[in-house]
Coordinates of C-alpha atoms in Angstrom, one line a residue:
M1 CA 12.0 16.8 -0.9
D2 CA 14.8 18.9 0.3
L3 CA 12.5 21.9 0.3
F4 CA 9.8 19.8 2.0
L5 CA 12.3 19.0 4.9
E6 CA 13.4 22.6 5.1
K7 CA 9.8 23.8 5.6
L8 CA 9.5 21.3 8.4
G9 CA 12.7 22.5 10.0
M10 CA 14.2 19.1 9.5
R11 CA 16.8 19.6 6.7
T12 CA 20.3 18.8 7.8
E13 CA 23.3 17.2 6.2
K14 CA 22.4 13.9 7.8
H15 CA 19.0 14.1 6.2
A16 CA 20.2 14.7 2.6
S17 CA 17.7 13.3 0.2
I18 CA 17.2 12.4 -3.5
A19 CA 13.7 12.0 -4.9
Q20 CA 12.8 10.2 -8.0
F21 CA 9.4 8.6 -7.5
S22 CA 8.0 7.0 -10.6
Q23 CA 4.3 6.9 -9.6
P24 CA 1.6 8.9 -11.3
N25 CA -0.2 10.1 -8.2
K26 CA 2.6 10.8 -5.9
H27 CA 1.0 14.1 -4.8
L28 CA -1.9 12.1 -3.4
G29 CA 0.4 9.7 -1.5
W30 CA 3.3 11.7 -0.2
A31 CA 1.4 14.0 2.1
R32 CA -0.2 11.0 3.7
T33 CA 3.0 8.9 3.9
S34 CA 5.9 8.8 6.3
G35 CA 8.8 6.5 6.6
G36 CA 12.4 5.7 5.6
W37 CA 13.2 4.8 2.0
R38 CA 16.2 3.3 0.2
T39 CA 16.9 2.8 -3.5
W40 CA 15.0 -0.1 -5.1
R41 CA 14.2 -1.3 -8.6
G42 CA 12.0 -4.2 -9.6
R43 CA 10.5 -5.5 -12.8
Y44 CA 7.2 -3.7 -12.3
A45 CA 8.0 -0.6 -10.2
Q46 CA 10.8 1.9 -9.7
V47 CA 11.6 3.8 -6.5
A48 CA 14.8 5.8 -6.2
F49 CA 14.1 7.5 -2.8
V50 CA 17.0 8.0 -0.4
L51 CA 16.1 9.6 2.9
A52 CA 18.4 9.0 5.9
A53 CA 15.9 9.1 8.8
W54 CA 15.9 8.3 12.5
L55 CA 12.9 6.5 13.9
G56 CA 11.5 9.7 15.5
M57 CA 11.8 11.8 12.3
G58 CA 8.6 10.4 10.7
A59 CA 6.7 11.1 13.9
T60 CA 8.0 14.7 14.0
A61 CA 7.0 15.3 10.4
A62 CA 3.5 13.7 10.9
A63 CA 2.9 15.9 14.0
K64 CA 4.0 19.1 12.2
L65 CA 1.8 18.3 9.2
K66 CA -1.2 17.5 11.5
L67 CA -1.9 14.3 9.6
T68 CA -4.9 12.2 10.4
H69 CA -3.5 9.1 8.7
V70 CA 0.1 7.9 8.3
V71 CA 1.4 5.1 6.2
V72 CA 4.7 3.5 7.2
T73 CA 6.4 1.6 4.3
S74 CA 9.7 0.4 3.0
V75 CA 11.2 -1.6 0.2
T76 CA 11.9 -5.3 0.6
R77 CA 14.7 -5.6 3.2
D78 CA 16.1 -9.0 2.5
D79 CA 19.4 -7.7 3.8
L80 CA 18.1 -7.8 7.3
D81 CA 17.5 -11.0 9.3
D82 CA 13.9 -9.9 10.2
G83 CA 13.1 -8.4 6.8
G84 CA 12.9 -4.9 8.4
A85 CA 10.2 -5.9 11.0
G86 CA 12.2 -4.2 13.8
Q87 CA 12.4 -1.0 11.9
F88 CA 8.6 -1.1 11.2
A89 CA 7.9 -1.8 14.8
G90 CA 10.1 1.0 16.1
T91 CA 8.6 3.5 13.7
L92 CA 5.1 2.5 14.5
R93 CA 5.7 2.9 18.2
A94 CA 7.4 6.2 17.8
L95 CA 4.4 7.5 15.8
R96 CA 2.0 6.2 18.4
R97 CA 3.9 7.8 21.2
R98 CA 4.0 11.2 19.4
L99 CA 0.6 11.2 17.8
G100 CA -1.6 9.3 20.2
S101 CA -4.8 7.5 19.3
E102 CA -6.3 10.3 17.3
V103 CA -4.3 9.4 14.2
T104 CA -4.7 6.1 12.3
I105 CA -1.5 4.3 11.3
E106 CA -1.1 1.9 8.4
A107 CA 1.9 -0.5 7.9
L108 CA 2.5 -1.3 4.2
V109 CA 4.9 -4.3 4.5
P110 CA 6.9 -6.5 2.1
D111 CA 6.3 -10.3 2.5
L112 CA 9.0 -10.6 5.2
R113 CA 10.0 -13.8 3.5
G114 CA 7.1 -15.5 5.2
D115 CA 8.6 -15.1 8.6
E116 CA 5.7 -15.4 11.1
A117 CA 7.7 -14.0 14.0
A118 CA 8.6 -10.9 11.9
L119 CA 5.0 -10.4 11.1
K120 CA 4.0 -10.6 14.8
T121 CA 6.7 -8.0 15.6
V122 CA 5.0 -5.5 13.3
L123 CA 1.5 -6.4 14.4
E124 CA 2.4 -6.1 18.1
A125 CA 3.5 -2.5 17.5
G126 CA -0.2 -1.7 17.0
P127 CA -0.9 -0.5 13.5
D128 CA -4.6 0.2 12.7
A129 CA -4.2 -1.4 9.2
L130 CA -1.8 -4.0 7.7
N131 CA -1.3 -3.6 4.0
H132 CA 0.6 -6.1 1.8
N133 CA 0.2 -6.0 -2.0
V134 CA -0.1 -9.2 -4.0
E135 CA 0.5 -6.9 -7.0
T136 CA -0.6 -9.4 -9.8
V137 CA -2.3 -12.7 -10.4
S138 CA -0.7 -16.0 -9.6
R139 CA 0.2 -16.9 -13.2
L140 CA 2.4 -13.8 -13.7
Y141 CA 4.4 -14.1 -10.5
S142 CA 7.5 -15.8 -11.9
R143 CA 7.7 -13.2 -14.6
V144 CA 6.7 -10.1 -12.7
R145 CA 7.8 -10.8 -9.1
P146 CA 10.7 -13.2 -9.3
G147 CA 11.7 -14.1 -5.7
A148 CA 8.2 -13.6 -4.4
R149 CA 5.5 -16.1 -4.1
Y150 CA 1.8 -15.6 -4.5
D151 CA 0.8 -18.1 -1.8
R152 CA 3.3 -16.6 0.7
S153 CA 1.7 -13.2 0.2
L154 CA -1.7 -14.6 0.8
E155 CA -0.5 -16.5 3.9
L156 CA 1.0 -13.3 5.4
L157 CA -2.4 -11.6 5.0
R158 CA -4.2 -14.6 6.5
R159 CA -1.8 -14.8 9.4
A160 CA -2.2 -11.0 10.1
K161 CA -5.9 -11.3 10.5
A162 CA -5.7 -14.5 12.6
H163 CA -3.1 -12.9 14.9
S164 CA -4.8 -9.5 15.2
P165 CA -8.5 -9.7 14.3
G166 CA -8.9 -6.0 15.1
V167 CA -6.4 -4.9 12.5
I168 CA -7.8 -4.0 9.1
T169 CA -6.1 -5.9 6.3
K170 CA -5.5 -4.4 2.8
S171 CA -4.0 -5.5 -0.5
G172 CA -3.6 -4.2 -4.0
L173 CA -3.0 -5.2 -7.6
M174 CA -1.9 -3.6 -10.8
V175 CA -3.7 -4.4 -14.1
G176 CA -2.7 -4.2 -17.7
M177 CA 0.2 -6.6 -17.2
G178 CA -1.3 -9.5 -19.2
E179 CA -3.7 -10.9 -16.6
R180 CA -7.1 -12.2 -17.7
R181 CA -10.3 -11.0 -16.1
D182 CA -11.1 -14.4 -14.7
E183 CA -7.7 -14.5 -13.1
L184 CA -8.4 -11.2 -11.5
T185 CA -11.7 -12.4 -10.1
R186 CA -9.9 -15.5 -8.7
A187 CA -7.3 -13.3 -7.0
F188 CA -10.1 -11.2 -5.4
G189 CA -11.6 -14.4 -4.1
D190 CA -8.2 -15.5 -2.7
L191 CA -7.8 -12.2 -0.9
R192 CA -11.3 -12.4 0.6
R193 CA -10.7 -15.9 1.8
A194 CA -7.5 -14.6 3.5
G195 CA -9.7 -12.1 5.3
V196 CA -8.6 -9.0 3.4
E197 CA -11.1 -6.1 3.8
L198 CA -9.7 -3.2 1.7
L199 CA -8.6 -3.4 -1.9
T200 CA -6.8 -1.1 -4.4
V201 CA -6.5 -1.8 -8.1
G202 CA -4.7 0.5 -10.5
Q203 CA -3.2 0.7 -14.0
Y204 CA 0.3 -0.7 -14.4
L205 CA 2.7 1.8 -15.9
S206 CA 6.1 0.5 -16.9
P207 CA 8.8 2.9 -15.6
T208 CA 11.5 2.0 -18.2
R209 CA 11.9 -0.3 -21.2
E210 CA 13.8 -2.7 -19.0
H211 CA 10.7 -3.3 -16.8
H212 CA 7.7 -5.5 -17.6
P213 CA 5.9 -4.1 -20.6
I214 CA 2.4 -2.6 -20.5
I215 CA 0.2 -5.1 -22.2
R216 CA -2.9 -3.0 -22.3
F217 CA -4.6 0.1 -20.9
V218 CA -7.7 -0.6 -18.9
S219 CA -10.6 1.8 -19.5
P220 CA -12.2 3.8 -16.8
Q221 CA -15.5 1.9 -17.4
E222 CA -13.7 -1.4 -16.8
F223 CA -12.2 -0.1 -13.6
A224 CA -15.7 0.9 -12.5
D225 CA -16.8 -2.7 -13.3
I226 CA -13.9 -4.1 -11.4
E227 CA -14.7 -2.0 -8.3
R228 CA -18.4 -3.1 -8.4
E229 CA -17.2 -6.8 -8.6
A230 CA -14.8 -6.3 -5.7
L231 CA -17.5 -4.9 -3.5
G232 CA -19.9 -7.6 -4.6
L233 CA -17.3 -10.2 -3.4
G234 CA -17.4 -8.7 0.1
F235 CA -14.6 -6.2 0.3
A236 CA -15.6 -3.5 2.8
A237 CA -14.1 -0.8 0.5
A238 CA -12.3 -0.7 -2.8
A239 CA -10.5 2.0 -4.8
C240 CA -10.1 1.1 -8.5
G241 CA -9.0 3.4 -11.2
P242 CA -6.2 4.3 -13.7
F243 CA -4.2 6.4 -11.2
V244 CA -4.9 4.3 -8.1
R245 CA -1.9 3.0 -6.2
S246 CA -1.6 1.4 -2.8
L247 CA -1.2 4.7 -1.0
Y248 CA -4.0 6.4 -3.0
R249 CA -6.2 8.3 -0.4
A250 CA -5.2 5.6 2.1
G251 CA -6.8 7.4 5.0
E252 CA -10.1 7.9 3.2
L253 CA -10.3 4.2 2.3
L254 CA -9.6 3.1 5.9
S255 CA -12.2 5.6 7.2
R256 CA -14.9 3.7 5.3
V257 CA -14.2 0.8 7.7
R258 CA -12.8 2.6 10.7
P259 CA -13.6 6.3 11.2
T260 CA -10.6 8.5 12.0
P261 CA -10.8 9.2 15.7
A262 CA -11.8 12.8 16.5
K263 CA -9.1 15.1 17.9
P264 CA -9.7 16.4 21.4
S265 CA -11.0 19.9 21.4

């Protein structure tokens, strides 16, 4: 990442970075992603990304890269009273000021501890899409996502659509964690009832032995079946496959619902 920042002319001592991103398709996500990161480890994922960034830094990088879609994300920020909503809003507004309307912007948010005011803060900053991952089926939450609640995640997505009907809502799950297929179908139904339009489903890969174990590997054929089922349940678009993650070709998935605005000639 240091070289990446140097190429953009943005490498300074204040922007020192460490990159250790345990995700199998990071090359498909990073070029479409912008935001500030801090170290985080959970039972099902591992991110050790440290990037000291000002609000305008992401906007500058996105403009220099001539991106057509930008994802703004963060780890869970329970250390902040608003769950990081203010940082999201500030970054979204900085991006919009710099990039204008010809770039689509997606906010991938944590559950904000169910704070409706925090969610409104993010939505009123004007993202084109609001993404929040439920990650797994309800039964596995206490084991896989301690501290999170399945119903709270669904409620965040439902509130997002109710508050901002024009914002595309999106969610994702990992499979191979011990879920049953009928539970997956039920989760899809829950997401559709919450108004979610875009879906990602990928293979869970345990970063270390201390994380939740891989129970099974899902075959490409089953992923194809899962995608057909999701589309049959009414999702406008779905990306399902072994290497799919929430950021996987995010702009392309959104463009199936909302075409990327053409840049002025």
